[in-house]
Amino acid sequence: MPAGDIGAIDDDGTPQAEAQLSRFLSQAAIGYAHADISTVANGSINTWLTAQFALPRPQRFWDFLKAGGYDAAANINNNAGFDAMVWSQLMGSNDLLRQRVGLALLDQWVVGIDGLTGSWRAFAMAAYLDVLWDNAFGNYRNLMEGVSTAVAMGLYLTFLGNVKANAATGAIPDENYARELMQLFTIGLYQLNMDGTQVLSGGKPVPTYVQADVSQAARVWTGYTYANSVNATPDRLQLPMINNPATHESGASSFLGVTIPAGNDGATSRRLALDGLFNHANVPPFVSKQLIQHLVTSNPSPAYVQRVATVFANNGSGVRGDMKAVITAILTDAEARDDAGALAS
């Protein structure tokens, strides 16, 4: 039997075979029907994954709201359409794997509609969810870029409107996104081995960053604002934030071994900062372990984490952050497919 494949259901439909297929789909899909079990049974996990990766999105979240007329002026200050929009995808879409991975990414790159300020909040969330869902099978570095320029994230972690330091008043840049980008989204609090275990020094975990790194990184996330000033429609919420040179910190910054020379514009500073974080040694084990926990098991073995992190670091063709390769590695790993282990745990 090829690695990662589950054999077809026996002719007599034995419960054990069907249970194996059902368990796989419980990890890989947000919901499924008996027909989906049959689809996997007629091929293999790898065949099913390949087909799912190839499926186009049936409808984007933003398009659902527009088609439903939720951009009517009466909805400027409410959340109308949000619940229907989310459930329409989760319950009605055939791209089962994308829905599952999208939710896993939202659990990591958290934004909540109740934490948003301003107008057209349902549309702000729609645009943000589209970033996650559109990048679910892409590259993690592109996901980092999309999230870091999304209006919803700018609102939720308060760096939309963030301005450079003012020596006269003593004001300093908002540090919220700079901190959470490191702590929650990329490298975590402590240095990690490739298997997700903590690096220790004198028996204690080694921090990945200190406050000075946060303060320096915060300079990168200044100058961000809406793409335009038109608020009569929600359309600007779908556009990436732009960077205002007048409020962006153009001085040099240095954090985590990343140096951003003075005089760079906002886009260049962002690219250098995100590239530096993306290539940090913690990213493969930190991100891989979280995805395993959201998709398969809350307590993966270090060996499982290391196998997936190795694929994150290099998909076999020299590409780092290949989400298709990472998802495949998670769902086809021996630990994920170990039925005996699942029953024992």
XYZ file of C-alpha atoms in Angstrom:
345
model
C 0.000 0.000 0.000
C 1.546 3.403 -0.950
C 2.546 5.620 1.931
C -0.277 7.897 2.985
C -2.977 5.925 1.148
C -5.987 4.257 2.657
C -7.345 1.269 0.810
C -10.856 1.306 -0.569
C -13.739 0.225 1.607
C -14.185 -3.544 1.447
C -17.007 -4.877 -0.714
C -18.972 -5.716 2.408
C -18.555 -2.188 3.742
C -16.803 -3.193 6.929
C -17.120 -0.582 9.683
C -13.372 -0.562 10.312
C -12.542 0.559 6.766
C -15.271 3.168 6.782
C -14.127 4.418 10.179
C -10.602 4.936 8.829
C -11.892 7.007 5.935
C -14.224 8.938 8.191
C -11.382 9.764 10.584
C -9.276 11.093 7.733
C -12.101 13.332 6.524
C -12.690 14.578 10.067
C -9.132 15.901 9.931
C -9.167 17.166 6.346
C -12.683 18.575 5.977
C -14.882 20.935 7.927
C -17.775 18.562 7.251
C -18.489 15.661 4.932
C -21.158 13.255 3.721
C -21.120 9.529 3.071
C -20.545 10.311 -0.595
C -17.245 11.933 0.349
C -16.162 8.754 2.120
C -16.911 6.859 -1.085
C -14.877 9.364 -3.117
C -11.799 8.775 -0.969
C -12.421 5.039 -0.990
C -12.450 4.968 -4.779
C -8.949 6.413 -4.913
C -6.549 7.343 -2.126
C -5.776 10.139 0.271
C -3.199 11.582 -2.105
C -5.655 11.463 -5.020
C -8.296 13.198 -2.923
C -5.835 15.847 -1.732
C -4.686 16.566 -5.283
C -8.281 16.999 -6.408
C -9.064 19.289 -3.491
C -5.993 21.439 -4.139
C -7.178 21.900 -7.737
C -10.710 23.028 -6.866
C -11.443 26.704 -7.486
C -13.301 28.610 -4.824
C -17.011 28.443 -5.640
C -17.586 31.941 -4.235
C -15.490 34.433 -2.343
C -16.781 35.828 0.936
C -16.765 39.364 -0.441
C -18.781 38.345 -3.497
C -21.424 36.704 -1.287
C -22.031 39.979 0.547
C -22.133 41.976 -2.667
C -24.498 39.533 -4.343
C -26.794 39.664 -1.316
C -27.022 43.449 -1.431
C -25.402 43.857 1.959
C -23.534 46.910 0.702
C -26.752 48.910 1.040
C -26.221 52.165 2.935
C -28.414 50.935 5.817
C -25.746 48.360 6.706
C -22.808 50.727 7.101
C -22.758 50.410 10.890
C -23.905 46.820 11.449
C -22.749 43.251 10.815
C -25.535 42.321 8.412
C -24.738 39.319 6.244
C -21.736 38.130 8.219
C -23.199 34.952 9.720
C -24.926 33.943 6.482
C -21.708 34.578 4.559
C -19.618 32.303 6.763
C -22.133 29.483 6.952
C -22.761 29.567 3.206
C -19.137 28.568 2.683
C -18.715 26.132 5.538
C -21.935 24.258 4.832
C -22.370 24.600 1.092
C -18.942 24.538 -0.544
C -17.341 21.504 -2.143
C -13.785 22.683 -1.428
C -13.815 20.850 1.886
C -10.083 20.975 2.507
C -9.792 24.710 1.863
C -12.572 25.395 4.356
C -10.796 23.285 6.959
C -7.391 24.876 6.411
C -8.915 28.357 6.221
C -10.427 27.921 9.665
C -7.113 26.582 10.981
C -5.369 29.693 9.690
C -8.038 31.925 11.246
C -7.401 30.210 14.578
C -3.775 31.296 14.272
C -4.058 34.647 12.486
C -6.974 35.682 14.669
C -9.263 38.567 13.758
C -12.771 38.794 15.260
C -15.566 40.940 13.900
C -16.487 42.162 17.380
C -12.962 43.515 17.759
C -13.211 45.725 14.684
C -13.937 49.429 14.747
C -15.223 51.599 11.937
C -17.796 51.019 9.219
C -18.758 48.033 7.057
C -17.390 45.474 9.507
C -18.854 42.451 7.704
C -17.044 43.517 4.547
C -13.795 44.067 6.435
C -14.050 40.480 7.706
C -15.028 39.185 4.256
C -11.927 40.724 2.707
C -9.780 39.298 5.498
C -11.205 35.780 5.248
C -10.633 35.907 1.499
C -6.946 36.574 2.174
C -6.737 33.471 4.376
C -8.783 31.217 2.096
C -7.037 32.439 -1.094
C -3.620 31.717 0.438
C -4.507 28.451 2.167
C -2.813 26.424 -0.575
C -0.165 28.970 -1.527
C 3.035 29.999 0.223
C 3.176 31.038 3.856
C 5.250 34.091 2.973
C 2.468 35.342 0.684
C -0.013 34.777 3.484
C 2.142 36.913 5.774
C 2.107 39.694 3.174
C -1.642 39.551 2.623
C -2.497 39.593 6.312
C -0.026 42.393 7.045
C -1.723 44.700 4.554
C -5.340 43.683 5.282
C -7.522 46.448 6.709
C -9.161 44.067 9.184
C -5.809 43.150 10.718
C -4.805 46.805 10.761
C -7.953 47.561 12.733
C -7.844 44.518 14.995
C -4.216 44.912 16.053
C -4.362 48.703 15.918
C -1.621 49.565 13.448
C -3.934 51.196 10.910
C -3.216 54.852 11.654
C 0.027 54.012 13.455
C 2.513 56.887 13.183
C 6.229 57.345 13.727
C 7.669 58.540 17.015
C 7.329 62.190 18.001
C 10.271 63.405 20.057
C 8.440 66.592 21.046
C 5.506 64.774 22.639
C 7.254 61.536 23.589
C 4.768 59.495 21.541
C 6.065 56.167 20.226
C 4.648 53.790 17.584
C 1.923 51.325 18.524
C 3.695 48.002 19.216
C 0.665 45.705 19.045
C 1.147 44.166 15.602
C 4.933 44.046 15.859
C 4.611 41.939 19.018
C 1.809 39.637 17.878
C 3.373 39.070 14.467
C 6.295 37.497 16.283
C 4.563 35.937 19.278
C 1.458 34.450 17.620
C 1.994 34.304 13.887
C 5.596 33.361 13.126
C 8.184 32.517 15.803
C 6.543 32.282 19.228
C 7.926 33.228 22.607
C 10.800 30.742 22.877
C 13.453 29.352 20.605
C 12.535 25.929 19.267
C 14.310 22.868 18.031
C 13.108 21.551 14.697
C 10.861 19.076 16.509
C 9.020 21.858 18.331
C 10.662 21.297 21.711
C 12.128 24.320 23.464
C 15.798 25.214 23.307
C 17.077 25.320 26.886
C 19.905 27.188 28.529
C 20.621 26.312 32.122
C 17.378 24.356 32.143
C 15.321 27.380 31.132
C 13.722 28.202 27.742
C 15.486 30.807 25.615
C 13.302 33.777 24.534
C 13.037 34.455 20.822
C 12.920 38.214 21.276
C 13.195 40.971 23.864
C 11.347 44.256 24.273
C 13.964 46.116 22.225
C 13.124 43.865 19.251
C 9.439 44.765 19.593
C 10.151 48.482 19.780
C 12.422 48.365 16.741
C 10.011 46.218 14.740
C 7.120 48.569 15.561
C 8.838 51.264 13.510
C 8.182 49.146 10.408
C 4.415 49.154 11.017
C 3.952 52.917 10.940
C 2.263 54.951 8.223
C -0.492 52.447 7.376
C -3.863 53.785 6.326
C -6.825 53.089 4.039
C -6.223 53.002 0.302
C -8.661 55.917 -0.116
C -11.032 58.082 1.908
C -14.312 56.922 0.334
C -16.501 55.391 3.037
C -19.914 55.573 1.341
C -19.313 52.037 0.049
C -17.254 49.216 1.589
C -14.983 48.886 -1.462
C -11.841 50.327 0.127
C -11.878 47.506 2.700
C -11.012 45.002 -0.018
C -7.930 46.993 -1.013
C -4.593 46.503 0.779
C -3.629 49.291 3.145
C -1.234 51.854 1.718
C 1.702 53.463 3.482
C 1.855 57.210 4.031
C 5.484 58.422 3.816
C 4.705 61.389 6.060
C 3.829 59.166 9.024
C 6.096 56.206 8.288
C 9.317 55.872 10.282
C 12.101 56.260 7.723
C 14.962 55.853 10.176
C 16.932 52.636 10.499
C 15.533 49.680 12.428
C 17.173 46.499 13.672
C 15.577 43.462 15.314
C 16.211 39.700 15.425
C 19.238 40.102 13.179
C 17.181 41.965 10.552
C 18.514 45.367 9.572
C 16.332 47.889 7.756
C 18.439 50.787 6.528
C 17.314 54.373 6.873
C 15.457 55.939 3.978
C 13.405 52.940 2.928
C 9.762 53.397 2.026
C 7.022 51.486 3.816
C 6.756 48.675 1.283
C 10.486 47.998 1.322
C 10.630 48.065 5.120
C 7.716 45.623 5.247
C 9.354 43.274 2.760
C 12.613 43.187 4.680
C 10.843 42.651 8.006
C 8.600 39.847 6.731
C 11.450 38.171 4.858
C 13.515 38.186 8.023
C 10.736 36.640 10.090
C 9.830 34.103 7.391
C 13.413 32.836 7.319
C 13.738 32.621 11.109
C 14.623 29.125 12.331
C 11.535 28.992 14.571
C 8.973 29.389 11.793
C 8.928 25.785 10.451
C 8.394 24.066 13.844
C 6.197 26.821 15.284
C 3.783 27.024 12.360
C 3.850 23.290 11.624
C 2.956 22.328 15.179
C 0.024 24.738 15.236
C -1.339 23.397 11.968
C -0.996 19.809 13.200
C -2.850 20.752 16.379
C -5.688 22.388 14.460
C -6.028 19.608 11.898
C -5.052 16.311 13.549
C -4.062 16.173 17.215
C -3.501 18.579 20.071
C -0.500 16.605 21.301
C 1.692 15.604 18.355
C 4.945 13.814 19.042
C 8.178 15.746 18.496
C 9.000 13.333 15.651
C 5.725 14.220 13.891
C 6.413 17.937 14.267
C 9.937 17.524 12.932
C 8.798 15.603 9.850
C 6.302 18.315 8.954
C 8.665 21.172 9.860
C 11.283 19.675 7.563
C 8.795 19.862 4.696
C 7.915 23.451 5.645
C 11.602 24.380 5.468
C 12.057 22.615 2.120
C 9.285 20.990 0.086
C 11.829 18.805 -1.692
C 12.381 21.363 -4.432
C 14.065 24.027 -2.335
C 10.849 25.958 -1.592
C 10.146 27.141 1.949
C 6.591 27.612 3.194
C 4.794 25.550 0.515
C 1.368 25.086 2.107
C 0.273 22.258 -0.183
C 3.352 20.268 0.769
C 2.889 21.048 4.462
C -0.803 20.103 4.461
C -0.025 16.874 2.611
C 2.741 16.045 5.085
C 0.404 16.643 8.035
C -2.490 14.560 6.734
C -0.484 11.672 5.294
C 1.973 11.311 8.166
C 2.109 7.889 9.817
C 1.038 9.427 13.130
C -2.042 11.004 11.559
C -3.010 7.747 9.870
C -2.282 5.495 12.858
C -5.721 4.155 13.696
C -4.437 2.120 16.627
C -2.817 5.175 18.149
C -6.013 7.176 17.724
C -8.054 4.533 19.523
C -5.513 4.318 22.337
C -5.333 8.067 22.948
